[in-house]
Structures are given as C-alpha cells and as structure tokens.
Coordinates of C-alpha atoms in Angstrom, one line a residue:
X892 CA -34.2 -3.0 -4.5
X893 CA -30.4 -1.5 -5.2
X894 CA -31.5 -1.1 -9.1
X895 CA -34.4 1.3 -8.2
X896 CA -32.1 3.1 -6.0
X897 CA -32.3 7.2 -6.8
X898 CA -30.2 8.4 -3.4
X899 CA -27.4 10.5 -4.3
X900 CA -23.9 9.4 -3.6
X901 CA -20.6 10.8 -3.5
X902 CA -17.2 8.9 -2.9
X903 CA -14.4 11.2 -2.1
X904 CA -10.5 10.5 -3.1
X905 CA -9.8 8.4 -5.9
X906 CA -7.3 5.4 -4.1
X907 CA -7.5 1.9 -3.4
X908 CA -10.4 2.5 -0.8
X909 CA -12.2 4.8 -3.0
X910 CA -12.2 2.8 -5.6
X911 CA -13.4 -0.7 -4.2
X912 CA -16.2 1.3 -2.7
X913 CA -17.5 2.7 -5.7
X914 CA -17.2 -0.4 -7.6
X915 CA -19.5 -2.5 -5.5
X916 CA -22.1 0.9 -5.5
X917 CA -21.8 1.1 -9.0
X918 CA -22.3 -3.3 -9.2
X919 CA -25.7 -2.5 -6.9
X920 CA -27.0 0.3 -9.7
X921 CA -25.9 3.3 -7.6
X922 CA -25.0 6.6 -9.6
X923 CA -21.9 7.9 -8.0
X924 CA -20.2 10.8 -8.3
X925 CA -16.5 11.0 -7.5
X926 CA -15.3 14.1 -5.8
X927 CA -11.0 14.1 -6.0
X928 CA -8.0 16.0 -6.1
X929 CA -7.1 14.2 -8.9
X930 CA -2.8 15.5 -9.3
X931 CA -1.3 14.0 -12.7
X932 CA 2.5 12.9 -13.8
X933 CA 3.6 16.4 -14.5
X934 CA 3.4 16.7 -18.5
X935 CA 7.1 16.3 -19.7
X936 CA 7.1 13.1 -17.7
X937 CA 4.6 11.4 -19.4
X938 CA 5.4 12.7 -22.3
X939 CA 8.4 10.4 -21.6
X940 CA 6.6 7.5 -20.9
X941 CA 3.8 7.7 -23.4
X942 CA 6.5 7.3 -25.6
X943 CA 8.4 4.4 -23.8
X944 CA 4.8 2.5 -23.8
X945 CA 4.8 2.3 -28.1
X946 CA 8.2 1.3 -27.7
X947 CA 10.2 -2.1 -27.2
X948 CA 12.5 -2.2 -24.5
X949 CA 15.3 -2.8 -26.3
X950 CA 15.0 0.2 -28.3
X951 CA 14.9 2.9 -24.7
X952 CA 17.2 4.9 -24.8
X953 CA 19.4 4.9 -21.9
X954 CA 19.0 8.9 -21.1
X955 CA 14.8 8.4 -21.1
X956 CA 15.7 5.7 -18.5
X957 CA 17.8 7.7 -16.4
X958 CA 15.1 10.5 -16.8
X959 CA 13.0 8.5 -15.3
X960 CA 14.9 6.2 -13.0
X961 CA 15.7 9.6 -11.1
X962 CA 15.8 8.9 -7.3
X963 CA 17.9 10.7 -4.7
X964 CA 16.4 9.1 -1.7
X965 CA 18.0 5.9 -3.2
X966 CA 21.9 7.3 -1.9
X967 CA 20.4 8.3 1.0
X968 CA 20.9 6.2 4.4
X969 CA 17.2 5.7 5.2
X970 CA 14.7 2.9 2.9
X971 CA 14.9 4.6 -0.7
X972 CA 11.2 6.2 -1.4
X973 CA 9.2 5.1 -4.5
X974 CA 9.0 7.6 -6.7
X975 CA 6.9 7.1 -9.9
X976 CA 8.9 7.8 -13.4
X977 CA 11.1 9.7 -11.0
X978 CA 8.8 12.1 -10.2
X979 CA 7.3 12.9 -6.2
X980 CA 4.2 14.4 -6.7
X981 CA 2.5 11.7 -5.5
X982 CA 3.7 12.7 -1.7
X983 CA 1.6 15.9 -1.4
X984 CA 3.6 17.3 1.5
X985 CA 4.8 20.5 -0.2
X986 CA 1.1 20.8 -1.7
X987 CA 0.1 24.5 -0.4
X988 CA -3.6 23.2 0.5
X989 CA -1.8 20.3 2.9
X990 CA -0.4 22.2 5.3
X991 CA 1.0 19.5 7.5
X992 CA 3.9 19.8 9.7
X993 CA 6.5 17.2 10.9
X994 CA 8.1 17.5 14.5
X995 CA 10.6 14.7 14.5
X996 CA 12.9 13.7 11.8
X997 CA 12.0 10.0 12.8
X998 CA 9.1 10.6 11.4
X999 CA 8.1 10.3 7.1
X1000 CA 4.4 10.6 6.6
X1001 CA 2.6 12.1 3.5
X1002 CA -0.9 12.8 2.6
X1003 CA -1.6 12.2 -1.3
X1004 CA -4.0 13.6 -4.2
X1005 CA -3.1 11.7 -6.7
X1006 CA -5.2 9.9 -9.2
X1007 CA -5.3 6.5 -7.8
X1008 CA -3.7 7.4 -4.3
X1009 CA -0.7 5.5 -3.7
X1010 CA -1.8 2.3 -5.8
X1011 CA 0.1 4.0 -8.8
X1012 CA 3.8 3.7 -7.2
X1013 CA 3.2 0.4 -4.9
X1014 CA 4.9 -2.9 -4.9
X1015 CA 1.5 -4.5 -6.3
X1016 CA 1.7 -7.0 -2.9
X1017 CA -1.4 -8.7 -1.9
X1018 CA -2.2 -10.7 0.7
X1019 CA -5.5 -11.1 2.7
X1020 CA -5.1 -10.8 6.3
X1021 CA -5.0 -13.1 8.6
X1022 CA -7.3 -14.2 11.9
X1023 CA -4.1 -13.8 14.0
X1024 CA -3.4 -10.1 13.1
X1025 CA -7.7 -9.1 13.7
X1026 CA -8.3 -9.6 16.8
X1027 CA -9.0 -6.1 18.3
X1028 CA -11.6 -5.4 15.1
X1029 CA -15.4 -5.5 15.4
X1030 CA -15.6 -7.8 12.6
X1031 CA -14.1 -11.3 11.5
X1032 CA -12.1 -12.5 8.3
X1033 CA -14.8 -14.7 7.7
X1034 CA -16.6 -11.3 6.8
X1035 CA -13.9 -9.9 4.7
X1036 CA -14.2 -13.6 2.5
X1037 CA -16.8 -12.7 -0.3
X1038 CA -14.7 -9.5 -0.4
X1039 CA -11.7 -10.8 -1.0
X1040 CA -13.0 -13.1 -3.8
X1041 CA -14.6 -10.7 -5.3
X1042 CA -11.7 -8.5 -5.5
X1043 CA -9.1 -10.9 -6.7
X1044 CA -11.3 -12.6 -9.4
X1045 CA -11.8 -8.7 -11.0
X1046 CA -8.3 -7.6 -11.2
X1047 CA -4.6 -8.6 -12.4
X1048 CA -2.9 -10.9 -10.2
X1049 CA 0.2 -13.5 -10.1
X1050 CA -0.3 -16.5 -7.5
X1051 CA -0.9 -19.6 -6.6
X1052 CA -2.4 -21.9 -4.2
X1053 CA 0.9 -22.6 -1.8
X1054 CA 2.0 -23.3 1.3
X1055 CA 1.2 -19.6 1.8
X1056 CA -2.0 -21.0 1.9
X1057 CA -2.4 -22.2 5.5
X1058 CA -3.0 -19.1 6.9
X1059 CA -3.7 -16.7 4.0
X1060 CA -6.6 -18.5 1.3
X1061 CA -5.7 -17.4 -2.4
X1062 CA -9.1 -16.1 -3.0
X1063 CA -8.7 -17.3 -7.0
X1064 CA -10.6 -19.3 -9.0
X1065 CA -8.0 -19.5 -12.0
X1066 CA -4.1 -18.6 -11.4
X1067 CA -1.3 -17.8 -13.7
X1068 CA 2.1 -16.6 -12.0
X1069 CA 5.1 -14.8 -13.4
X1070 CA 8.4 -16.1 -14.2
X1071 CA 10.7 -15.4 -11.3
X1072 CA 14.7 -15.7 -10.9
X1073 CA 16.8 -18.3 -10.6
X1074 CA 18.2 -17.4 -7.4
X1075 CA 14.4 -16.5 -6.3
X1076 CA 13.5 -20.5 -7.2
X1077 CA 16.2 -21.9 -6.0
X1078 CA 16.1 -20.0 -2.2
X1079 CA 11.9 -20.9 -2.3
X1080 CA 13.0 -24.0 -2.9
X1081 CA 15.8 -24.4 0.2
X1082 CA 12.7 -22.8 2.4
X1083 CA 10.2 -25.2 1.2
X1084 CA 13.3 -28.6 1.9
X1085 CA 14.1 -26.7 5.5
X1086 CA 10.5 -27.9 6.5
X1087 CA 9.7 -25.8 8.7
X1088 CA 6.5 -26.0 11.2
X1089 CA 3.3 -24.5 9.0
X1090 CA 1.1 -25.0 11.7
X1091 CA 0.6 -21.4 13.3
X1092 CA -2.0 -22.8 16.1
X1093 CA 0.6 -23.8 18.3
X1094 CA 2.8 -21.9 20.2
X1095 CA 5.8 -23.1 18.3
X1096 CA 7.6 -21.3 15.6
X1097 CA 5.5 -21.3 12.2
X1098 CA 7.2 -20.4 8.7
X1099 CA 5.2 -20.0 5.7
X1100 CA 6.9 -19.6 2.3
X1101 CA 5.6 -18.9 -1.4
X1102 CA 5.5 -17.5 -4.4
X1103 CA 5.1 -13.3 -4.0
X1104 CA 1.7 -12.5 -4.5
X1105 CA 1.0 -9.3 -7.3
X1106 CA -0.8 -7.6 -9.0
X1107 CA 0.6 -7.7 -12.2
X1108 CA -0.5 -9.2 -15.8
X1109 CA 1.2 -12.2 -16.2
X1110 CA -0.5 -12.0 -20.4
X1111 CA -1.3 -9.4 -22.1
X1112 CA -5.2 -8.6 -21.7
X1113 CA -8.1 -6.1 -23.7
X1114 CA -6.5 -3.3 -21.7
X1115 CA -3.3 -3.7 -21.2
X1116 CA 0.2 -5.5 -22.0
X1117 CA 1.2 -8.6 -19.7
X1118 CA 4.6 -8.2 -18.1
X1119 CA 7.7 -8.0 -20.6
X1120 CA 10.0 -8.4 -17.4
X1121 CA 11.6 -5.2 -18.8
X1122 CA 13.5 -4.2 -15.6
X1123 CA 11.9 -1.4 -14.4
X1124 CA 9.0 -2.0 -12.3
X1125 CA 10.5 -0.1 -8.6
X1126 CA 10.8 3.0 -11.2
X1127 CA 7.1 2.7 -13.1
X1128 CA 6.0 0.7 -15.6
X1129 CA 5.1 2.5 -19.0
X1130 CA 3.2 -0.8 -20.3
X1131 CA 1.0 -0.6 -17.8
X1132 CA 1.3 -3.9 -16.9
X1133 CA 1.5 -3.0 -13.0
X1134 CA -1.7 -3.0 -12.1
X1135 CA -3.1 0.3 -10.1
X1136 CA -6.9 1.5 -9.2
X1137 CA -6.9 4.7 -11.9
X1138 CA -6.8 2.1 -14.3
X1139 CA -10.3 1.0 -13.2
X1140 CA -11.5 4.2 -12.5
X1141 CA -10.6 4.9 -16.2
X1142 CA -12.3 2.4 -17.4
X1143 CA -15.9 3.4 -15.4
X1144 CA -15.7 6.9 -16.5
X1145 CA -14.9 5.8 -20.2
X1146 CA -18.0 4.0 -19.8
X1147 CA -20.2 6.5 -18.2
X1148 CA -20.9 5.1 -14.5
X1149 CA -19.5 7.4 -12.6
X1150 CA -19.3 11.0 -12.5
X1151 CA -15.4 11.8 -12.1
X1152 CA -15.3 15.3 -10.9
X1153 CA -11.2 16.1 -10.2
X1154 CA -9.6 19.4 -9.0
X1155 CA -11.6 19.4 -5.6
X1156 CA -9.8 19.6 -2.5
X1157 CA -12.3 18.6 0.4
X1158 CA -12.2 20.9 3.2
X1159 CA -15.4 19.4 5.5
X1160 CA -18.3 17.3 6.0
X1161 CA -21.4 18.1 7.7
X1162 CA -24.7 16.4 7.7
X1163 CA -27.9 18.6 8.2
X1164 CA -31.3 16.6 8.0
X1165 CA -29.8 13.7 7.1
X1166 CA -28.2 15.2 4.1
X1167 CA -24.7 15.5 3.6
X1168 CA -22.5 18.8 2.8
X1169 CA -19.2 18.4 1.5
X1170 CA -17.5 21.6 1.4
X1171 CA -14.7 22.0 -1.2
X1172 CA -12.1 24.4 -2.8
X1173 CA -12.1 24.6 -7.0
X1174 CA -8.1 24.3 -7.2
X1175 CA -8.7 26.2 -10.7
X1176 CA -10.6 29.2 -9.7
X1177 CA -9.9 29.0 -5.7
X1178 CA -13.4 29.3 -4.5
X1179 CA -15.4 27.4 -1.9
X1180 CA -17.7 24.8 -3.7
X1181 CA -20.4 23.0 -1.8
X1182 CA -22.3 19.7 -2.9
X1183 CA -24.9 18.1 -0.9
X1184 CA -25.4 14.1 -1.3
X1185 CA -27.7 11.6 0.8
X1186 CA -24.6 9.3 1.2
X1187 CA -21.4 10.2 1.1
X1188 CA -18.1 7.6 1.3
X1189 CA -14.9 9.0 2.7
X1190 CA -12.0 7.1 1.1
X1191 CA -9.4 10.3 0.9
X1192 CA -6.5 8.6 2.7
X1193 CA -5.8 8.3 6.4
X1194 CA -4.1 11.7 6.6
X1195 CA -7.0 13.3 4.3
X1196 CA -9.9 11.8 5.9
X1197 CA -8.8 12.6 9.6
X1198 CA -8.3 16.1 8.9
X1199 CA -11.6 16.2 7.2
X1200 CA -12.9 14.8 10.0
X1201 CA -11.1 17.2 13.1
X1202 CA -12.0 20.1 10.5
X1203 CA -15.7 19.1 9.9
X1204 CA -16.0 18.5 13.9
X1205 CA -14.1 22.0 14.7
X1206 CA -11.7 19.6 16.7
X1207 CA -8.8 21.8 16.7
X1208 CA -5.6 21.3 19.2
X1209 CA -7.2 17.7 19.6
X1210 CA -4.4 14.8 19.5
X1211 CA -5.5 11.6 17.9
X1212 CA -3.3 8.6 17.2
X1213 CA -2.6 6.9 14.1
X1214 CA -1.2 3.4 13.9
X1215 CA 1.3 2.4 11.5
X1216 CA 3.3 -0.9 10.4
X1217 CA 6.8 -0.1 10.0
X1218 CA 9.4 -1.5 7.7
X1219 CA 12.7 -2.6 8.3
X1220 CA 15.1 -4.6 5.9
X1221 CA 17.3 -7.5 6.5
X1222 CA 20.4 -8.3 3.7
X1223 CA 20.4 -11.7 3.4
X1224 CA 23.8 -13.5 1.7
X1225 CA 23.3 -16.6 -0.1
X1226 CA 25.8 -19.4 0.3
X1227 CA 25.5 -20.2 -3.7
X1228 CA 26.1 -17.4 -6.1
X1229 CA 23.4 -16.5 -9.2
X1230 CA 23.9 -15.0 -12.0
X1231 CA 22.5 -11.3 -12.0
X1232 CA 19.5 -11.6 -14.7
X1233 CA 18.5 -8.1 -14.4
X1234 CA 17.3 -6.0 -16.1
X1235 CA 15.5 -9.2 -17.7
X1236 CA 12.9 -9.5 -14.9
X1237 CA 10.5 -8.1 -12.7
X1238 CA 12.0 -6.4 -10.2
X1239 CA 9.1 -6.4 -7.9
X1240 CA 9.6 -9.1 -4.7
X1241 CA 9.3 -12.8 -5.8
X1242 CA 9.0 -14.6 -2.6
X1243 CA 7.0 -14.7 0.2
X1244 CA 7.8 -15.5 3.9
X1245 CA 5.4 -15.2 6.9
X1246 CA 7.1 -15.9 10.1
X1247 CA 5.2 -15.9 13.5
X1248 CA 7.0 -16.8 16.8
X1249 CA 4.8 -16.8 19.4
X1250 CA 8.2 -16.5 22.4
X1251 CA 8.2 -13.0 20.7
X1252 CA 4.7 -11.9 19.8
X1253 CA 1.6 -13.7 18.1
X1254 CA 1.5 -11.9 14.8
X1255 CA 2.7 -12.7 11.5
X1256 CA 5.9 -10.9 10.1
X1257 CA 5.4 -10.2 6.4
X1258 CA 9.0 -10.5 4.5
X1259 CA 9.1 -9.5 0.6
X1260 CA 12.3 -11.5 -0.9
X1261 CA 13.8 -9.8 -4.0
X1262 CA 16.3 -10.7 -6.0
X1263 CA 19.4 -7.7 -6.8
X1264 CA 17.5 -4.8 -8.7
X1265 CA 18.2 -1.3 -9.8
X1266 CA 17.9 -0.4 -6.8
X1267 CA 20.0 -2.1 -5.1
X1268 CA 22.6 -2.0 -7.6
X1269 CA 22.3 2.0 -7.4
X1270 CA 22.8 1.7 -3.8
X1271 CA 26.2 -0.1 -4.2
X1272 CA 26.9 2.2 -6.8
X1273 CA 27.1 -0.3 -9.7
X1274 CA 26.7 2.0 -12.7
X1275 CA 27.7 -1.2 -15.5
X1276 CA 28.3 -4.8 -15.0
X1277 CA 31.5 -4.8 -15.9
X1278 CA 35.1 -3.4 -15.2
X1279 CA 37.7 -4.1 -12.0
X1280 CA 35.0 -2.7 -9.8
X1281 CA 32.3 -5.1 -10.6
X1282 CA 35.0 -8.0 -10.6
X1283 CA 35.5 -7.3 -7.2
X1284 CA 32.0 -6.7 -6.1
X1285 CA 30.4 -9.9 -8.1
X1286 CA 31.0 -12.9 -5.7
X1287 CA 29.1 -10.9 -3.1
X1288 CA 26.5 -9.3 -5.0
X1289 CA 25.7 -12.5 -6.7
X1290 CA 24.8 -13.6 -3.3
X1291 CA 22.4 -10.8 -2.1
X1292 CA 19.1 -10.7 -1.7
X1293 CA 16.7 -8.5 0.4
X1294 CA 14.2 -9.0 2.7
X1295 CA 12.1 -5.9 3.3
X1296 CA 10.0 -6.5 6.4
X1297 CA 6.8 -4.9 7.9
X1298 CA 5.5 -5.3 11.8
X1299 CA 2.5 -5.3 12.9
X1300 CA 1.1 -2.3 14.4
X1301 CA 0.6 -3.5 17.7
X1302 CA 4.9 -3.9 17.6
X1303 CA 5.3 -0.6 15.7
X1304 CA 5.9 3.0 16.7
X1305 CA 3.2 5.3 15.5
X1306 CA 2.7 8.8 15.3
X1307 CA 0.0 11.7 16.5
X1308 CA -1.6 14.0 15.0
X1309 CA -3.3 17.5 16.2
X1310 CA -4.9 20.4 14.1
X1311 CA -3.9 23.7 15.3
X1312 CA -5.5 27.3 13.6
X1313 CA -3.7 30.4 14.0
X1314 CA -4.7 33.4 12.3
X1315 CA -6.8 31.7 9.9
X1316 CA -4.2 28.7 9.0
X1317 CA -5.0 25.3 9.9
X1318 CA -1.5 23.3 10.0
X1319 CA -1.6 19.9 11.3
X1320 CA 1.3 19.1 13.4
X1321 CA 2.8 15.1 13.4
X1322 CA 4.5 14.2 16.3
X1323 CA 6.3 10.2 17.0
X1324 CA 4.6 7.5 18.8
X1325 CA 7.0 5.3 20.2
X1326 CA 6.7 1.9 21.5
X1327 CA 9.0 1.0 23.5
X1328 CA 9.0 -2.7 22.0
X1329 CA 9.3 -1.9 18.4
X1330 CA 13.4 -1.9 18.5
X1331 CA 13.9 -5.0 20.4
X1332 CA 11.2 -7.2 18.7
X1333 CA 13.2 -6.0 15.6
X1334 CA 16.6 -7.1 16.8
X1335 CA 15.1 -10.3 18.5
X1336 CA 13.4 -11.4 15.3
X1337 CA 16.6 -10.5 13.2
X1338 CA 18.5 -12.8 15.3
X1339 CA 15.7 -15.5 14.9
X1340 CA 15.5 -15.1 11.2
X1341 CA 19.4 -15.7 11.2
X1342 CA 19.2 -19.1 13.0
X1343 CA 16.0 -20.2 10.8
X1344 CA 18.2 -19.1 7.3
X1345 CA 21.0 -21.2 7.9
X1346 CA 18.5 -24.1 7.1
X1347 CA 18.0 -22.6 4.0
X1348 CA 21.6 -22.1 2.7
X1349 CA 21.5 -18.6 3.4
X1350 CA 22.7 -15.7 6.3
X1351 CA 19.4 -13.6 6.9
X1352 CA 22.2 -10.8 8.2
X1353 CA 21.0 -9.4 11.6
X1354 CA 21.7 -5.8 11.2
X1355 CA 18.1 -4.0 9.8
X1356 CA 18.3 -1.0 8.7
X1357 CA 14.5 0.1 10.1
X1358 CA 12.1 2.7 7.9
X1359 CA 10.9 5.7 10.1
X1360 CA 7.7 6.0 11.3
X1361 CA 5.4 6.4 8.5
X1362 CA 7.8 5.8 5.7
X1363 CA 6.1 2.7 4.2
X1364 CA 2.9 4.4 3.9
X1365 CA 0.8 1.8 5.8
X1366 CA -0.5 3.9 8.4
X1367 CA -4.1 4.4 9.8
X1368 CA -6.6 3.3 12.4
X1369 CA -7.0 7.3 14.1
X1370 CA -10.8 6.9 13.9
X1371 CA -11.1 2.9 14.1
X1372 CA -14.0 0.8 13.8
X1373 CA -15.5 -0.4 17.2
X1374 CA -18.2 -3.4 18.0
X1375 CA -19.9 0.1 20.1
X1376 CA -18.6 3.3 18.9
X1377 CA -17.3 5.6 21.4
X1378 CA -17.9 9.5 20.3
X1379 CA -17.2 10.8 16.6
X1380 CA -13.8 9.4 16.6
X1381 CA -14.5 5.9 16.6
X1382 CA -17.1 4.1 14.3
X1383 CA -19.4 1.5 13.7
X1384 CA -18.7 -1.7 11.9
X1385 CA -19.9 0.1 8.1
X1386 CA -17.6 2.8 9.2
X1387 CA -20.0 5.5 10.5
X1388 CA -18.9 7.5 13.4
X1389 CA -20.5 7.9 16.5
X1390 CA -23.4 10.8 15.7
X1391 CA -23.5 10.6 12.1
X1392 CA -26.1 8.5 9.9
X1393 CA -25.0 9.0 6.2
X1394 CA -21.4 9.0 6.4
X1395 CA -19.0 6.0 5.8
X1396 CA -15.1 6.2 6.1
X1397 CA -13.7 3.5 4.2
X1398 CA -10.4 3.5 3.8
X1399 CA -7.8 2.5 6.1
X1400 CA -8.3 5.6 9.2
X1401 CA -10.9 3.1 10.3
X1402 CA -8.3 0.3 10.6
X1403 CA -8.4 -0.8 14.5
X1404 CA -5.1 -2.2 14.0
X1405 CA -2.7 -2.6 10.6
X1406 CA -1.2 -6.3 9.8
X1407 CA 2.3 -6.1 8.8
X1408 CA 1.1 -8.7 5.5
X1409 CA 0.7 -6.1 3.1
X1410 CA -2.4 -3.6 3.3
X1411 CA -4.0 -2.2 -0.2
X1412 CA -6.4 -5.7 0.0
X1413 CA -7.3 -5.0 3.5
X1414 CA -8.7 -1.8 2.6
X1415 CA -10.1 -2.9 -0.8
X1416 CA -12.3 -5.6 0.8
X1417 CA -13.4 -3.7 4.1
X1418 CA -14.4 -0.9 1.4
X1419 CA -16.7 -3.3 -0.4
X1420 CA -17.8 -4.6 2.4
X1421 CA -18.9 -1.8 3.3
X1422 CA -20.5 -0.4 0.7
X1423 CA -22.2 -4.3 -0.5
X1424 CA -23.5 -3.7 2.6
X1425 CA -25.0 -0.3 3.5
X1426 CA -28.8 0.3 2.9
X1427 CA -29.4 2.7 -0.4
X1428 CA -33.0 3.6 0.2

C-alpha cells in the first residue's frame, strides 16, 4: 500500500526531527521533498576544517586549532555555549528573518536554520526516556520501542547493555564502546562498588550508573572515520566521526530520495481542501514562494514551528508556554588524583548517572560525568601543562571532574512566548517562566548528590552553577500532544492539531513534557512514530 503511494509530501527544517521523519517516509516509498533554511559553516571556516579532516592530528597546527577552538562564552560566568569550529551561526538570533526578542537576561533561547538543526554542535548523548518522566503524554514508551530500535540500529553509537539498563533498555542489537579515561573507569567503578539501590519502583533513593551513551564511531565505517580521540570533540570534529543528522540527509540526496530544496525560510501554513500551502521567502531573490503538498511534516524546531504556527493561525499578541529542562553543573573533586590524558581522548561525557529521589520529586536526574577538557582547562585559564602555575594548580585539577546536570521540565523554569505585529513587523517577544521549585530542588539534590559521592571516593561540591532558561536548548512542548486535543494549540497523538487534517508537527513543540535524560532520541523516535504511522493514501 505505502509503495503505490503518489501523495505529495513535504518535511520542513532539516534537524533531528526532520530527519527521522523523512527517513521512515522515505523507508515506506514516499517521495519527499525537503523545504529548509539550510545556513552553512561560513566558507573560511570550513576551509579550515576541510583541511584538518586530510590531516593527522599530530600534524594541526596549533593557530588552525585556536581558529577554531574560538569561544568567548567559555570566560564568561554563565555554562560556556557550544559553538561549532568556533563559529555561532548555528544560533540564528541575529538572523534578520528571526526577529525574536528576549525580555529577561535569565533567559538564552535561539531558533536555528542550520543544516542539521542543532545535531551538528551536540554532545551526541542518547538515552531513551523513561516511563517515570511520561506520564502527562497521550502515548506510552512501549509505543516509542520499535522507534527506538530502529533508530539506534541505523546510526553510530557507543554503549552497552549496563546497569543503566534498568530503567533505560539499550535498544542495540550489536555494541561497541569507546575507550574512556582512567579517572572516568576508575569513578564508574567506585559508583558501581557504592551499590547503590537500582530499583526505581520504590520510593527509596535509586542510582543508576554506566558507560555515557553517544553517538560516535567507535571504527571507522564506508562514510566516515571512527574516533581518533583527537581532543577536540566540545569544539567540532573535522573527521566526522561525531555523528549528526546532515550526514544522513547527505547521504539520501546523494542518492536521489529526497528532494533537498535549501534557502527557504517558512513563513506559514494553511490547508485549503485538504491541501496544504506552505508559504515561503526565497532568501536569494527575497520573494514570497508558495508550494502546495497533500501532507506536510513540521520538524523546523520548537521556536520555528510555533511561530509558523501563531503566524499561520493569525494568533498575534497570543502567549503560549514552552517548557524547557534546564541545566545546571556540579564540580565534583575526586579523593585520588589522575593523570590529565587530554588532548588524547574524547572529550565528550564518559559516564552516566541517573539519580531519582522520590522525598524530592519522582523523575530521573540525568548527570553527564566528564573528565578535565579544553574547556575546562580554558576556564581555569590553563594555556600549557606546565610552568609554576600549573604546579600549583595540578593536585586539584587532577581531581576534577564535572557533572553537567538537566531537570525535568516539570522542576524547570520555562519561558513564554507571544507574536506581536507592528507596522508590518512581526517580532516575537520571550519572556521567563519561573517555577518557584526549580532553585530549591536544585540545591536539595546538590546536597543529596554530596552525601551519595562520598561512597564513591568523591565530593559532588554543592554549589551549581545553574544554565538560564533556555540555554541548553532542550526546550519545547508550546503545542503538546493530548489523548483529546483541545483547539489548534494542542494536538493529537500523530501530532495534528486540533482543526487540521494534513499537518503533522514532529519535532519537540509537541513534547507534553521534556525529560531531563537527554532529548535528540526522544524526538527522533516520536518523529518516526509518527510518520511509520500516518495513512499515505
């Protein structure tokens, strides 16, 4: 039935969402076409990098890396941002088509157009969510399971089947994992001997703890290198080893299924006799473009998507709330020192913890362990690893480690935002969010997190230094899916808000709450579901 299919079918944006979506259309004999924004590395960058990628590592040249490393954000007092090759243009806030303004310094948020949406500068974390953190959706994990299978079986990933387990399966059929740290194996280890309580159907204390979970080539495969454990993965990897969703949308338009249409930037939607009318701007030429589909998928990011969504419904001055999980880090000191063996790793996290105490809230705390990186070492302002300086800074530096910590939504401050026009401008105005829990569940699991790490030879330090709202980029759920969909701003279980037919928002606005466990394999298997799911005919 799918193979005879002759509907037409657009996906707009080009990120995790958008890509998992078209994927399984394309897997069911759908022709899509891919409507996207589609902003680039600016030239000289990639220059840069191109040039890196037919190089060893040990022949960079230390100016290329500091080209490239470029991060002021880093010196700042605030979570450093991730830049990619030191470059921004990823965060499309100064783009003169997103006109989005931001009422409270507390507040970081950032639409993007670029080519693969955030996937190309993440922290390649994956983890499946969990029964605990779902239980305000429409739908159950058990729902999301072929998904996640399906999605982790098709792409680059490091794991294996660990205590991590319990609560989050590993989806995989065949594992291979990277070579971690020393200091990274020997705290997993202390975790693992502190044997703590796994079981997280009680309403005692539950600690899970495991090898990180990436997406990352552990060997080298028909596309692209495995990881060299050159150093630089918080910066950009110019092996491409990190793995990112452009890479597979590469590969389908290299092999003609898909239509890849970039340098669109999607004003509206409407749907007229059951047809679909996306109207766009040509960024080259400036002028309004319209295409008209049977189906279209909306996958342009939460910020994207809901503006498309107020403009396409002429729901100006109209407040709607998004829902984000916040980050926060913790320093944790080691009581044994280790060696510093960067830049001769990956500098991506190596451990897992999941932490849920239930005299706090019922939801699982996601905490990324990492071992000292450039980053960190830029932060203490360690330019060499040597000199009185670093003698005096090594006995505590070879203790460090970082915890960088996300909340659920349900414990995080969020944001709102309205669409205002004035004199034919439409700006879209962000404004905080707060929950007035958010601080002291912070500070109350700090202090648990302190009492649990002395178990494991180590002082989980209880002063966080919290992200703002937004600043993580896990943010969503300001048209969320509903068991009965209450007026255009909420939808249906396949993502179809109330009075439309042909329309499907798949990516992460339709979230009805965000886990704090890492969120780019959420969307990726709510998209498929999705879309394995809708009728073509």
């Amino acid at each position: 039935m799918d193979k005879n299919s002759k509907i037409s079918i657009a996906v707009i944006g080009s990120g995790p969402s958008a890509i998992s979506a078209t994927k399984a259309l394309v897997n069911r004999g759908a022709h899509v076409i891919l409507i996207d924004y589609g902003e680039k590395l600016e030239e000289a960058r990639q220059s840069k990098v191109d040039s890196l990628s037919l190089t060893p590592r040990s022949e960079w040249k230390k100016s290329d890396l500091k080209y490239l490393g470029q991060n002021s954000s880093i010196h700042s007092q605030a979570i450093p941002k991730k830049l990619v090759f030191g470059s921004d243009f990823i965060y499309a806030n100064k783009n003169p088509y997103c006109r989005l303004e931001v009422l409270d310094k507390e507040i970081s948020v950032s639409p993007t157009l670029a080519k693969g949406g955030y996937s190309i500068a993440w922290g390649g974390a994956m983890l499946p969510i969990s029964e605990f953190d779902m239980s305000d959706w429409p739908i159950k994990r058990s729902e999301l399971d072929a998904s996640f299978n399906k999605i982790l079986n098709d792409i680059p990933y490091s794991a294996e089947d660990d205590q991590l387990s319990v609560s989050f399966p590993a989806y995989r059929d065949v594992f291979s994992k990277l070579n971690i740290s020393r200091q990274s194996s020997e705290f997993k280890d202390d975790m693992l001997k502190a044997n703590f309580d796994t079981n997280p159907f009680t309403f005692n204390d539950s600690i899970l703890c495991g090898q990180a979970r990436l997406c990352v080539r552990v060997a080298d495969d028909e596309n692209n290198k495995g990881c060299t454990y050159c150093g630089t993965c918080l910066t950009g990897c110019p092996y491409k080893s990190i793995y990112s969703v452009d890479q597979d949308l590469d590969i389908l338009i290299k092999n003609n299924k898909i239509e890849y249409r970039p340098g669109y930037y999607v004003e509206s939607i409407k749907e007229i006799d059951s047809k679909i009318i996306i109207n766009a701007i040509n960024i080259k030429n400036k002028k309004n473009t319209e295409f008209k589909f049977d189906k279209v998928f909306l996958a342009a990011g939460a910020l994207n998507s809901t503006r498309i969504m107020m403009e396409s419904l002429n729901a100006y001055d109209v407040t709607v709330n998004f829902l984000d999980s916040q980050k926060f880090i913790l320093p944790i000191i080691r009581f044994k020192s280790a060696a510093i063996e960067w830049p001769k790793i990956n500098t991506f996290s190596s451990i897992f913890i999941e932490a849920k105490f239930p005299s706090i809230a019922n939801y699982w705390n996601h905490m990324q362990i990492s071992s000292v990186n450039d980053f960190v070492l830029k932060k203490l302002k360690i330019e060499e690893m040597s000199g009185i300086k670093w003698l005096l800074m090594k006995p505590g530096v070879e203790r460090l480690m970082i915890a960088w910590c996300g909340l659920h939504s349900n414990l995080s401050n969020g944001f709102t935002a309205t669409l205002h026009k004035s004199f034919g401008q439409k700006i879209m105005k962000i404004n905080k969010k707060i929950n007035p829990q958010t601080n002291s569940y912070i500070h109350r699991f700090s202090r648990k997190m302190f009492i649990k790490g002395l178990k494991t030879k180590s002082l989980f330090i209880p002063k966080p230094i919290i992200s703002s709202i937004g600043g993580g980029n896990h943010f969503g759920g300001s048209i969320p899916m509903r068991e009965s969909p209450n007026g255009p701003f909420e939808t249906d279980r396949l993502g179809t808000p109330g009075g439309w037919k042909n329309l499907h928002i798949v990516d992460a606005t339709i979230l009805p709450s965000i886990p704090s466990t890492t969120i780019a394999l959420v969307l990726m298997a709510n998209a498929d579901r999705i879309a394995s799911n809708i009728n073509l005919n």
